């Protein structure tokens, strides 16, 4: 474990040292990345297959701090996305940095990328609160510098500001949380936290609220999601992939670790998490549907997916509070599985978006079109990832959702918690909307005719970018068809939280997982049957006439690419149905007169939290608090006076 | 589950589907005072299309050709999960959700193929299909939840294991009504969509397949009749208790035929809804299913 | 018996839901009439003693008033006042339906917490009654026309009637007759009011009533 972290840190510093030697630094970066991620994966996989890894304790000069690292199945499970996605996105990033031709500060991006990966692996392994918070802070700052890589553009600076404010609000909550726990328990070691947990009552609720806000601001479920669609789109694409696919999951890890401290889990936690998750799932995908910027769309879709994960966590909490270890295991396992699956397909989608953005020169969905013909490999991988994101079999997205449905509908919950079945309806709605959203995005971008010159001239990127994407796509399919190992690993991870007796109860969970093998096999059947029909079709058509003609346009003889259905029109029926929630703003000048010369249409979907609540609130605060500005006028004497007055006040108060 | 039963199920699944559009067509003809096409018309259509060559749009790519193939494959696997007169041999707890998502995959493939033609018509159809199906999805899942609560099983075999009118009649009516609405919407029938219309602007499913021809269209036609059969079988098993053995097949066939005739009656007696009204009816179906869940939870 | 009562109750609730999603005014009146008939049948099936003279009388009264007379009056009003045939909701149809669904869930949850007298025949009576009342209120507040407000009021009254059935064995005549009379008077008054408003203002929109505040 330490070896892996040191490889990654070495990579970070090498990329700084070698910044004047592009070839050497790229080679060094690739070697360090591969070595770091692969050495990191080995212990993770060993722990997930049941082995034990000895914890590490090293003294640290920081007060109350100790470098104590350990790997239990929960940590090991989170290492999988960190290293898998980290490796794929990192290799892709090398190609991306070359292809960006100096738009990006290469050495800095590399440095912070390594730092981000290394700090995340420390976050999940840390067993000491001080170490955890330090790694968390390094992770947040590295992510901030990645978001601000293109800091010349004003919208990037705005996004970076929003991100840093949010992440530090979250960290503030976490500081308070761990400070309280640490003082109660007398030690910052995680092993002492469980004993420090107060019994049910206001104190426990307060701690949960702190954890919910602190980790929630990282996870990005509603209403803490608003920074995500700002920050993720502006980062370099391989960094966005890691931010969206992995960094968000660190919040999930933190929340799960917090829950594992709690000897009792009140029912209300489960209800709150389930409700927040269901709301984020539906709202996230609805807002995704209203976006016209591919990376913003993907960011909103991440909100949907963390919503699904949060629902899983909520279900697990309900299971714990009702004393149903089986349901708890299924809920947490579903959340973990979806953590892995989402990280695979969402990172792939962001990488694809990066390849598209580089060849098109922009992230707009409407400007593309016909890319399947021009960039066949990238576009095909986009469809694979999209199908996975919609939760369709035979891809991996379905596996986690299936398990979650199984737990929600499963009927083991009683009393008030039995209303959890309605969350399944939200999940189904989100699934249907996701299908609409991704057919819209992929259809408008990759199918039909190109809507602009850039789209017509685009080409697939080089191998350094395509191969990592292909690896992720293959992983999506592999987990979808052979889901059992991943599911077993997730159950092992969930067992840490459910406090299941390792032997006896796991077998009953195994009974619940047994159908997953069939699900995978049937998924393979779909592919096999499709191959069979494809061959049959070829056989039927082998010596018949197969012609090509223009698309039928209702006898209109001169169709143009501009006549195609756009993404906005595709989304219109759903946007209209949910207008009350979305409140899209439309500026349109429809064509008028007999010989209309020009027409335009612009639609925007402002974020309900950021644009409708926080921005006006901050304006009010600014005007309301402007009198304080009078205190700051630049005269040294007055500042000294403030210090004096403050000191006197403190003295008066203390004595 | 013996081999013979599985074989019977498979044979029915492969051979019966194109009969249903025939029954619907005949019912509509009777209501319209016409003689109408023969019952076996769909078989003729499909065989004729299989024998034809193909014309493709210049815009299209492999996605256009893959759509019908993948869609039919997904529907076939979904069919393997659905109990007909015999229980399905491949059933397992939780297969109901796989069934729902396989239908989703079929729809996804069809929509992708439709968008590949680059025509506004196909885009419009795909857009409507996406919108309406995403609203029908919660109705289906809630109906499944209610059925699970009523029967205690998560497999289609158990959930649709025979009507229990004596236990929960009202709930059964609600679930049946909700699922019938979903059936009509999923299979693009009146009042949601008019399969017989001639104006592209008002179509949903038909307009997505405008540019398909030859064997591809045969796959699509066969697939949509298969989908109708699967839904009908589920509804029949939900509402009618099936006796075992050969009598079961007779009741099942009668039920499915009656359901097809019922669809025909609905089509003859109703006009299609305005597009803006379709979501309302689907939300009503969701409410019905939610109500059934509440009844089952009590 | 139990099964039939359950069917009737489910039907009642479903009609209220359908009412929230119906656009045409006369369609709404038809649905309310149908609900009246369903409710009229209910007293015959809900109690253990079955067909008593009293139950028959209530049933006949309900059917006559709510199934036949009131809808006739309302349809007459639609024809006479030449109201536009659409409902004109303040809250759209789909949101109303969704709120209706949420109301149903809330009603069931609330009914589970109410202290219900033992020996009750159908467990559905209380939640359906609560949900019907709330949906009636929703209809009253979310629609623009005075006529739809009458309809909402009627649905609300139907909910109260259901609640009345719950206690009707313990309380003699007064309650039922009171409810029926109440409705009748209400419709009567509302009918007159609609006539008056439309004569004075050439419109039956209640929001025009705000002009009266000066």
Short mmCIF file of N, CA and C in Angstrom, two decimals, chain B residues 107-239:
data_model
loop_
_atom_site.label_atom_id
_atom_site.label_comp_id
_atom_site.label_asym_id
_atom_site.label_seq_id
_atom_site.Cartn_x
_atom_site.Cartn_y
_atom_site.Cartn_z
N UNK B 107 -36.36 -0.96 -26.54
CA UNK B 107 -36.80 0.38 -26.90
C UNK B 107 -35.61 1.26 -27.22
N UNK B 108 -34.56 1.14 -26.39
CA UNK B 108 -33.34 1.91 -26.57
C UNK B 108 -32.75 1.64 -27.96
N UNK B 109 -32.71 0.36 -28.34
CA UNK B 109 -32.14 0.00 -29.64
C UNK B 109 -32.99 0.57 -30.77
N UNK B 110 -34.32 0.48 -30.62
CA UNK B 110 -35.19 1.00 -31.66
C UNK B 110 -35.02 2.51 -31.81
N UNK B 111 -34.91 3.20 -30.66
CA UNK B 111 -34.78 4.66 -30.72
C UNK B 111 -33.45 5.04 -31.36
N UNK B 112 -32.39 4.30 -31.00
CA UNK B 112 -31.08 4.61 -31.58
C UNK B 112 -31.12 4.44 -33.09
N UNK B 113 -31.73 3.34 -33.53
CA UNK B 113 -31.81 3.10 -34.97
C UNK B 113 -32.62 4.20 -35.64
N UNK B 114 -33.69 4.64 -34.97
CA UNK B 114 -34.53 5.66 -35.57
C UNK B 114 -33.76 6.97 -35.73
N UNK B 115 -32.99 7.33 -34.70
CA UNK B 115 -32.25 8.59 -34.78
C UNK B 115 -31.16 8.53 -35.84
N UNK B 116 -30.73 7.31 -36.18
CA UNK B 116 -29.64 7.18 -37.13
C UNK B 116 -30.03 7.65 -38.52
N UNK B 117 -31.32 7.65 -38.82
CA UNK B 117 -31.72 8.04 -40.16
C UNK B 117 -31.59 9.55 -40.36
N UNK B 118 -31.46 10.29 -39.28
CA UNK B 118 -31.26 11.73 -39.39
C UNK B 118 -32.46 12.48 -39.91
N UNK B 119 -33.64 11.91 -39.75
CA UNK B 119 -34.84 12.59 -40.24
C UNK B 119 -35.63 13.14 -39.07
N UNK B 120 -36.32 14.25 -39.30
CA UNK B 120 -37.12 14.83 -38.23
C UNK B 120 -38.22 13.89 -37.78
N UNK B 121 -38.80 13.17 -38.74
CA UNK B 121 -39.91 12.27 -38.40
C UNK B 121 -39.47 11.24 -37.37
N UNK B 122 -38.34 10.58 -37.69
CA UNK B 122 -37.88 9.54 -36.80
C UNK B 122 -37.47 10.12 -35.45
N UNK B 123 -36.86 11.30 -35.49
CA UNK B 123 -36.47 11.93 -34.23
C UNK B 123 -37.69 12.20 -33.38
N UNK B 124 -38.76 12.67 -34.04
CA UNK B 124 -39.99 12.98 -33.31
C UNK B 124 -40.58 11.73 -32.66
N UNK B 125 -40.60 10.65 -33.45
CA UNK B 125 -41.14 9.41 -32.90
C UNK B 125 -40.32 8.95 -31.71
N UNK B 126 -38.99 8.99 -31.86
CA UNK B 126 -38.14 8.52 -30.77
C UNK B 126 -38.34 9.39 -29.54
N UNK B 127 -38.47 10.70 -29.76
CA UNK B 127 -38.67 11.59 -28.63
C UNK B 127 -39.95 11.25 -27.87
N UNK B 128 -41.02 11.03 -28.61
CA UNK B 128 -42.29 10.70 -27.94
C UNK B 128 -42.21 9.36 -27.23
N UNK B 129 -41.60 8.40 -27.92
CA UNK B 129 -41.47 7.08 -27.31
C UNK B 129 -40.72 7.20 -25.98
N UNK B 130 -39.61 7.96 -26.01
CA UNK B 130 -38.81 8.10 -24.80
C UNK B 130 -39.63 8.75 -23.69
N UNK B 131 -40.37 9.80 -24.05
CA UNK B 131 -41.13 10.53 -23.03
C UNK B 131 -42.21 9.65 -22.41
N UNK B 132 -42.99 8.99 -23.26
CA UNK B 132 -44.13 8.25 -22.72
C UNK B 132 -43.68 7.00 -21.99
N UNK B 133 -42.64 6.34 -22.52
CA UNK B 133 -42.23 5.11 -21.85
C UNK B 133 -41.63 5.42 -20.49
N UNK B 134 -40.97 6.59 -20.37
CA UNK B 134 -40.37 6.85 -19.07
C UNK B 134 -41.45 7.13 -18.03
N UNK B 135 -42.63 7.58 -18.48
CA UNK B 135 -43.71 7.76 -17.51
C UNK B 135 -44.43 6.46 -17.21
N UNK B 136 -44.38 5.52 -18.19
CA UNK B 136 -45.05 4.24 -17.96
C UNK B 136 -44.25 3.34 -17.03
N UNK B 137 -42.93 3.58 -17.00
CA UNK B 137 -42.04 2.71 -16.21
C UNK B 137 -42.44 2.65 -14.73
N UNK B 138 -42.66 3.83 -14.06
CA UNK B 138 -43.04 3.74 -12.64
C UNK B 138 -44.33 2.97 -12.44
N UNK B 139 -45.27 3.08 -13.38
CA UNK B 139 -46.52 2.34 -13.23
C UNK B 139 -46.23 0.85 -13.19
N UNK B 140 -45.35 0.41 -14.08
CA UNK B 140 -45.02 -1.01 -14.13
C UNK B 140 -44.36 -1.45 -12.83
N UNK B 141 -43.37 -0.67 -12.37
CA UNK B 141 -42.65 -1.09 -11.16
C UNK B 141 -43.57 -1.09 -9.95
N UNK B 142 -44.46 -0.08 -9.87
CA UNK B 142 -45.38 -0.06 -8.73
C UNK B 142 -46.34 -1.24 -8.79
N UNK B 143 -46.80 -1.56 -10.01
CA UNK B 143 -47.68 -2.72 -10.13
C UNK B 143 -46.94 -3.98 -9.69
N UNK B 144 -45.69 -4.08 -10.05
CA UNK B 144 -44.91 -5.25 -9.63
C UNK B 144 -44.78 -5.28 -8.11
N UNK B 145 -44.56 -4.07 -7.52
CA UNK B 145 -44.43 -4.02 -6.06
C UNK B 145 -45.72 -4.49 -5.40
N UNK B 146 -46.86 -4.03 -5.93
CA UNK B 146 -48.14 -4.43 -5.35
C UNK B 146 -48.32 -5.93 -5.48
N UNK B 147 -47.97 -6.46 -6.66
CA UNK B 147 -48.14 -7.90 -6.88
C UNK B 147 -47.23 -8.68 -5.96
N UNK B 148 -46.01 -8.13 -5.74
CA UNK B 148 -45.12 -8.84 -4.84
C UNK B 148 -45.73 -8.91 -3.45
N UNK B 149 -46.28 -7.79 -3.00
CA UNK B 149 -46.87 -7.77 -1.67
C UNK B 149 -48.03 -8.75 -1.57
N UNK B 150 -48.78 -8.87 -2.69
CA UNK B 150 -49.96 -9.74 -2.65
C UNK B 150 -49.57 -11.21 -2.73
N UNK B 151 -48.52 -11.53 -3.50
CA UNK B 151 -48.22 -12.93 -3.74
C UNK B 151 -46.98 -13.42 -3.00
N UNK B 152 -46.10 -12.49 -2.61
CA UNK B 152 -44.91 -12.93 -1.88
C UNK B 152 -43.80 -13.48 -2.74
N UNK B 153 -43.89 -13.31 -4.04
CA UNK B 153 -42.82 -13.81 -4.90
C UNK B 153 -42.29 -12.70 -5.78
N UNK B 154 -41.02 -12.75 -6.09
CA UNK B 154 -40.46 -11.70 -6.94
C UNK B 154 -40.23 -12.19 -8.37
N UNK B 155 -40.68 -13.36 -8.69
CA UNK B 155 -40.51 -13.83 -10.07
C UNK B 155 -41.84 -13.68 -10.80
N UNK B 156 -41.75 -13.51 -12.10
CA UNK B 156 -42.98 -13.34 -12.88
C UNK B 156 -43.88 -14.55 -12.70
N UNK B 157 -43.29 -15.74 -12.59
CA UNK B 157 -44.11 -16.94 -12.40
C UNK B 157 -45.00 -16.82 -11.18
N UNK B 158 -44.39 -16.38 -10.05
CA UNK B 158 -45.18 -16.29 -8.84
C UNK B 158 -46.13 -15.11 -8.88
N UNK B 159 -45.62 -13.94 -9.35
CA UNK B 159 -46.45 -12.74 -9.32
C UNK B 159 -47.68 -12.88 -10.20
N UNK B 160 -47.48 -13.50 -11.33
CA UNK B 160 -48.61 -13.69 -12.23
C UNK B 160 -49.02 -15.15 -12.18
N UNK B 161 -49.07 -15.66 -10.97
CA UNK B 161 -49.30 -17.09 -10.81
C UNK B 161 -50.75 -17.47 -10.69
N UNK B 162 -51.64 -16.70 -11.20
CA UNK B 162 -53.05 -17.07 -11.10
C UNK B 162 -53.78 -16.06 -10.25
N UNK B 163 -54.97 -15.74 -10.68
CA UNK B 163 -55.72 -14.66 -10.05
C UNK B 163 -56.16 -15.06 -8.65
N UNK B 164 -56.15 -14.08 -7.74
CA UNK B 164 -56.64 -14.32 -6.38
C UNK B 164 -57.78 -13.35 -6.10
N UNK B 165 -58.85 -13.54 -6.83
CA UNK B 165 -59.96 -12.59 -6.72
C UNK B 165 -60.54 -12.56 -5.33
N UNK B 166 -60.54 -13.73 -4.67
CA UNK B 166 -61.20 -13.77 -3.36
C UNK B 166 -60.41 -12.96 -2.34
N UNK B 167 -59.08 -12.88 -2.50
CA UNK B 167 -58.27 -12.20 -1.49
C UNK B 167 -58.27 -10.69 -1.70
N UNK B 168 -57.94 -10.26 -2.90
CA UNK B 168 -57.74 -8.83 -3.10
C UNK B 168 -58.34 -8.40 -4.44
N UNK B 169 -59.64 -8.47 -4.52
CA UNK B 169 -60.29 -8.15 -5.79
C UNK B 169 -60.04 -6.73 -6.24
N UNK B 170 -60.20 -5.79 -5.28
CA UNK B 170 -60.08 -4.39 -5.67
C UNK B 170 -58.67 -4.08 -6.15
N UNK B 171 -57.68 -4.60 -5.41
CA UNK B 171 -56.30 -4.38 -5.81
C UNK B 171 -56.03 -4.95 -7.18
N UNK B 172 -56.60 -6.13 -7.43
CA UNK B 172 -56.38 -6.78 -8.72
C UNK B 172 -56.95 -5.95 -9.86
N UNK B 173 -58.13 -5.36 -9.60
CA UNK B 173 -58.72 -4.51 -10.63
C UNK B 173 -57.81 -3.32 -10.93
N UNK B 174 -57.29 -2.71 -9.85
CA UNK B 174 -56.42 -1.55 -10.04
C UNK B 174 -55.16 -1.94 -10.80
N UNK B 175 -54.53 -3.05 -10.39
CA UNK B 175 -53.30 -3.47 -11.06
C UNK B 175 -53.61 -3.81 -12.52
N UNK B 176 -54.71 -4.55 -12.71
CA UNK B 176 -55.08 -4.93 -14.07
C UNK B 176 -55.33 -3.71 -14.93
N UNK B 177 -56.08 -2.74 -14.37
CA UNK B 177 -56.36 -1.53 -15.14
C UNK B 177 -55.09 -0.78 -15.47
N UNK B 178 -54.23 -0.61 -14.46
CA UNK B 178 -52.98 0.09 -14.68
C UNK B 178 -52.13 -0.60 -15.72
N UNK B 179 -52.02 -1.92 -15.61
CA UNK B 179 -51.18 -2.65 -16.56
C UNK B 179 -51.79 -2.64 -17.96
N UNK B 180 -53.11 -2.62 -18.04
CA UNK B 180 -53.74 -2.56 -19.37
C UNK B 180 -53.39 -1.23 -20.04
N UNK B 181 -53.41 -0.16 -19.26
CA UNK B 181 -53.01 1.13 -19.83
C UNK B 181 -51.55 1.08 -20.28
N UNK B 182 -50.69 0.47 -19.44
CA UNK B 182 -49.28 0.37 -19.82
C UNK B 182 -49.14 -0.48 -21.08
N UNK B 183 -49.93 -1.57 -21.15
CA UNK B 183 -49.90 -2.41 -22.36
C UNK B 183 -50.23 -1.59 -23.59
N UNK B 184 -51.32 -0.81 -23.49
CA UNK B 184 -51.72 -0.02 -24.66
C UNK B 184 -50.62 0.97 -25.04
N UNK B 185 -50.01 1.58 -24.03
CA UNK B 185 -49.00 2.58 -24.34
C UNK B 185 -47.71 1.94 -24.86
N UNK B 186 -47.29 0.83 -24.22
CA UNK B 186 -46.05 0.17 -24.63
C UNK B 186 -46.17 -0.41 -26.03
N UNK B 187 -47.36 -0.85 -26.38
CA UNK B 187 -47.52 -1.47 -27.68
C UNK B 187 -48.08 -0.49 -28.71
N UNK B 188 -48.03 0.78 -28.39
CA UNK B 188 -48.41 1.83 -29.32
C UNK B 188 -49.81 1.62 -29.89
N UNK B 189 -50.78 1.42 -29.01
CA UNK B 189 -52.15 1.27 -29.49
C UNK B 189 -52.94 2.52 -29.14
N UNK B 190 -54.09 2.66 -29.78
CA UNK B 190 -55.04 3.72 -29.39
C UNK B 190 -55.42 3.49 -27.93
N UNK B 191 -55.55 4.45 -27.08
CA UNK B 191 -55.58 5.88 -27.33
C UNK B 191 -54.21 6.59 -27.26
N UNK B 192 -53.12 5.83 -27.14
CA UNK B 192 -51.83 6.50 -27.04
C UNK B 192 -51.22 6.78 -28.40
N UNK B 193 -51.41 5.87 -29.30
CA UNK B 193 -50.76 5.96 -30.60
C UNK B 193 -51.66 5.20 -31.56
N UNK B 194 -51.73 5.67 -32.78
CA UNK B 194 -52.60 5.01 -33.73
C UNK B 194 -51.75 4.29 -34.78
N UNK B 195 -51.69 2.95 -34.69
CA UNK B 195 -50.83 2.24 -35.63
C UNK B 195 -51.33 2.31 -37.07
N UNK B 196 -52.56 2.70 -37.27
CA UNK B 196 -53.10 2.67 -38.62
C UNK B 196 -53.12 4.04 -39.27
N UNK B 197 -52.59 5.04 -38.59
CA UNK B 197 -52.70 6.38 -39.13
C UNK B 197 -51.81 6.56 -40.35
N UNK B 198 -52.10 7.55 -41.15
CA UNK B 198 -51.30 7.78 -42.35
C UNK B 198 -50.54 9.09 -42.28
N UNK B 199 -50.67 9.81 -41.16
CA UNK B 199 -49.99 11.09 -41.07
C UNK B 199 -48.79 10.93 -40.14
N UNK B 200 -47.59 11.15 -40.69
CA UNK B 200 -46.37 10.88 -39.91
C UNK B 200 -46.32 11.73 -38.65
N UNK B 201 -46.84 12.95 -38.75
CA UNK B 201 -46.70 13.86 -37.62
C UNK B 201 -47.42 13.38 -36.37
N UNK B 202 -48.39 12.47 -36.54
CA UNK B 202 -49.15 12.03 -35.38
C UNK B 202 -48.72 10.65 -34.91
N UNK B 203 -47.71 10.08 -35.55
CA UNK B 203 -47.33 8.71 -35.17
C UNK B 203 -46.34 8.73 -34.02
N UNK B 204 -46.20 7.58 -33.37
CA UNK B 204 -45.12 7.43 -32.41
C UNK B 204 -44.23 6.26 -32.85
N UNK B 205 -44.76 5.05 -32.71
CA UNK B 205 -43.91 3.90 -33.00
C UNK B 205 -43.68 3.73 -34.50
N UNK B 206 -44.74 3.87 -35.26
CA UNK B 206 -44.61 3.63 -36.70
C UNK B 206 -43.59 4.57 -37.34
N UNK B 207 -43.57 5.80 -36.86
CA UNK B 207 -42.73 6.78 -37.52
C UNK B 207 -41.25 6.51 -37.26
N UNK B 208 -40.98 5.77 -36.17
CA UNK B 208 -39.58 5.45 -35.90
C UNK B 208 -39.03 4.45 -36.91
N UNK B 209 -39.92 3.70 -37.54
CA UNK B 209 -39.45 2.64 -38.43
C UNK B 209 -39.72 2.97 -39.89
N UNK B 210 -39.92 4.26 -40.17
CA UNK B 210 -40.27 4.65 -41.54
C UNK B 210 -39.23 4.20 -42.55
N UNK B 211 -37.95 4.33 -42.20
CA UNK B 211 -36.92 4.07 -43.18
C UNK B 211 -36.46 2.62 -43.21
N UNK B 212 -37.04 1.80 -42.34
CA UNK B 212 -36.65 0.39 -42.35
C UNK B 212 -37.44 -0.35 -43.42
N UNK B 213 -36.80 -1.36 -43.99
CA UNK B 213 -37.50 -2.17 -44.97
C UNK B 213 -36.90 -3.56 -44.99
N UNK B 214 -37.50 -4.44 -45.77
CA UNK B 214 -36.95 -5.78 -45.95
C UNK B 214 -36.87 -6.56 -44.65
N UNK B 215 -35.85 -7.39 -44.50
CA UNK B 215 -35.75 -8.23 -43.30
C UNK B 215 -35.76 -7.42 -42.01
N UNK B 216 -35.17 -6.20 -42.03
CA UNK B 216 -35.18 -5.37 -40.82
C UNK B 216 -36.60 -5.08 -40.36
N UNK B 217 -37.44 -4.73 -41.32
CA UNK B 217 -38.83 -4.43 -40.97
C UNK B 217 -39.54 -5.70 -40.48
N UNK B 218 -39.15 -6.85 -41.08
CA UNK B 218 -39.74 -8.10 -40.61
C UNK B 218 -39.40 -8.33 -39.15
N UNK B 219 -38.12 -8.07 -38.79
CA UNK B 219 -37.73 -8.21 -37.38
C UNK B 219 -38.58 -7.29 -36.51
N UNK B 220 -38.78 -6.06 -36.98
CA UNK B 220 -39.52 -5.09 -36.18
C UNK B 220 -40.96 -5.52 -35.99
N UNK B 221 -41.60 -5.94 -37.10
CA UNK B 221 -43.01 -6.35 -37.01
C UNK B 221 -43.16 -7.55 -36.08
N UNK B 222 -42.25 -8.53 -36.28
CA UNK B 222 -42.34 -9.71 -35.44
C UNK B 222 -42.11 -9.33 -33.98
N UNK B 223 -41.12 -8.48 -33.76
CA UNK B 223 -40.82 -8.06 -32.40
C UNK B 223 -41.99 -7.36 -31.75
N UNK B 224 -42.67 -6.47 -32.48
CA UNK B 224 -43.75 -5.75 -31.81
C UNK B 224 -44.92 -6.69 -31.52
N UNK B 225 -45.15 -7.68 -32.40
CA UNK B 225 -46.24 -8.60 -32.06
C UNK B 225 -45.84 -9.50 -30.89
N UNK B 226 -44.54 -9.82 -30.82
CA UNK B 226 -44.07 -10.63 -29.69
C UNK B 226 -44.28 -9.88 -28.37
N UNK B 227 -43.98 -8.58 -28.41
CA UNK B 227 -44.15 -7.76 -27.22
C UNK B 227 -45.61 -7.74 -26.78
N UNK B 228 -46.49 -7.62 -27.76
CA UNK B 228 -47.93 -7.63 -27.45
C UNK B 228 -48.32 -8.94 -26.79
N UNK B 229 -47.77 -10.04 -27.33
CA UNK B 229 -48.10 -11.35 -26.78
C UNK B 229 -47.62 -11.46 -25.33
N UNK B 230 -46.41 -10.98 -25.07
CA UNK B 230 -45.86 -11.09 -23.72
C UNK B 230 -46.74 -10.33 -22.72
N UNK B 231 -47.08 -9.09 -23.08
CA UNK B 231 -47.93 -8.30 -22.19
C UNK B 231 -49.28 -8.96 -22.01
N UNK B 232 -49.85 -9.46 -23.11
CA UNK B 232 -51.16 -10.08 -23.01
C UNK B 232 -51.10 -11.29 -22.09
N UNK B 233 -50.04 -12.07 -22.25
CA UNK B 233 -49.94 -13.26 -21.41
C UNK B 233 -49.88 -12.88 -19.94
N UNK B 234 -49.13 -11.84 -19.63
CA UNK B 234 -49.05 -11.42 -18.23
C UNK B 234 -50.42 -11.00 -17.70
N UNK B 235 -51.13 -10.21 -18.52
CA UNK B 235 -52.44 -9.72 -18.06
C UNK B 235 -53.42 -10.87 -17.89
N UNK B 236 -53.38 -11.81 -18.85
CA UNK B 236 -54.32 -12.93 -18.76
C UNK B 236 -54.04 -13.74 -17.51
N UNK B 237 -52.75 -13.99 -17.24
CA UNK B 237 -52.42 -14.77 -16.05
C UNK B 237 -52.76 -14.02 -14.78
N UNK B 238 -52.72 -12.70 -14.86
CA UNK B 238 -53.07 -11.91 -13.68
C UNK B 238 -54.56 -12.03 -13.36
N UNK B 239 -55.37 -12.01 -14.42
CA UNK B 239 -56.81 -11.87 -14.19
C UNK B 239 -57.56 -13.20 -14.22
#
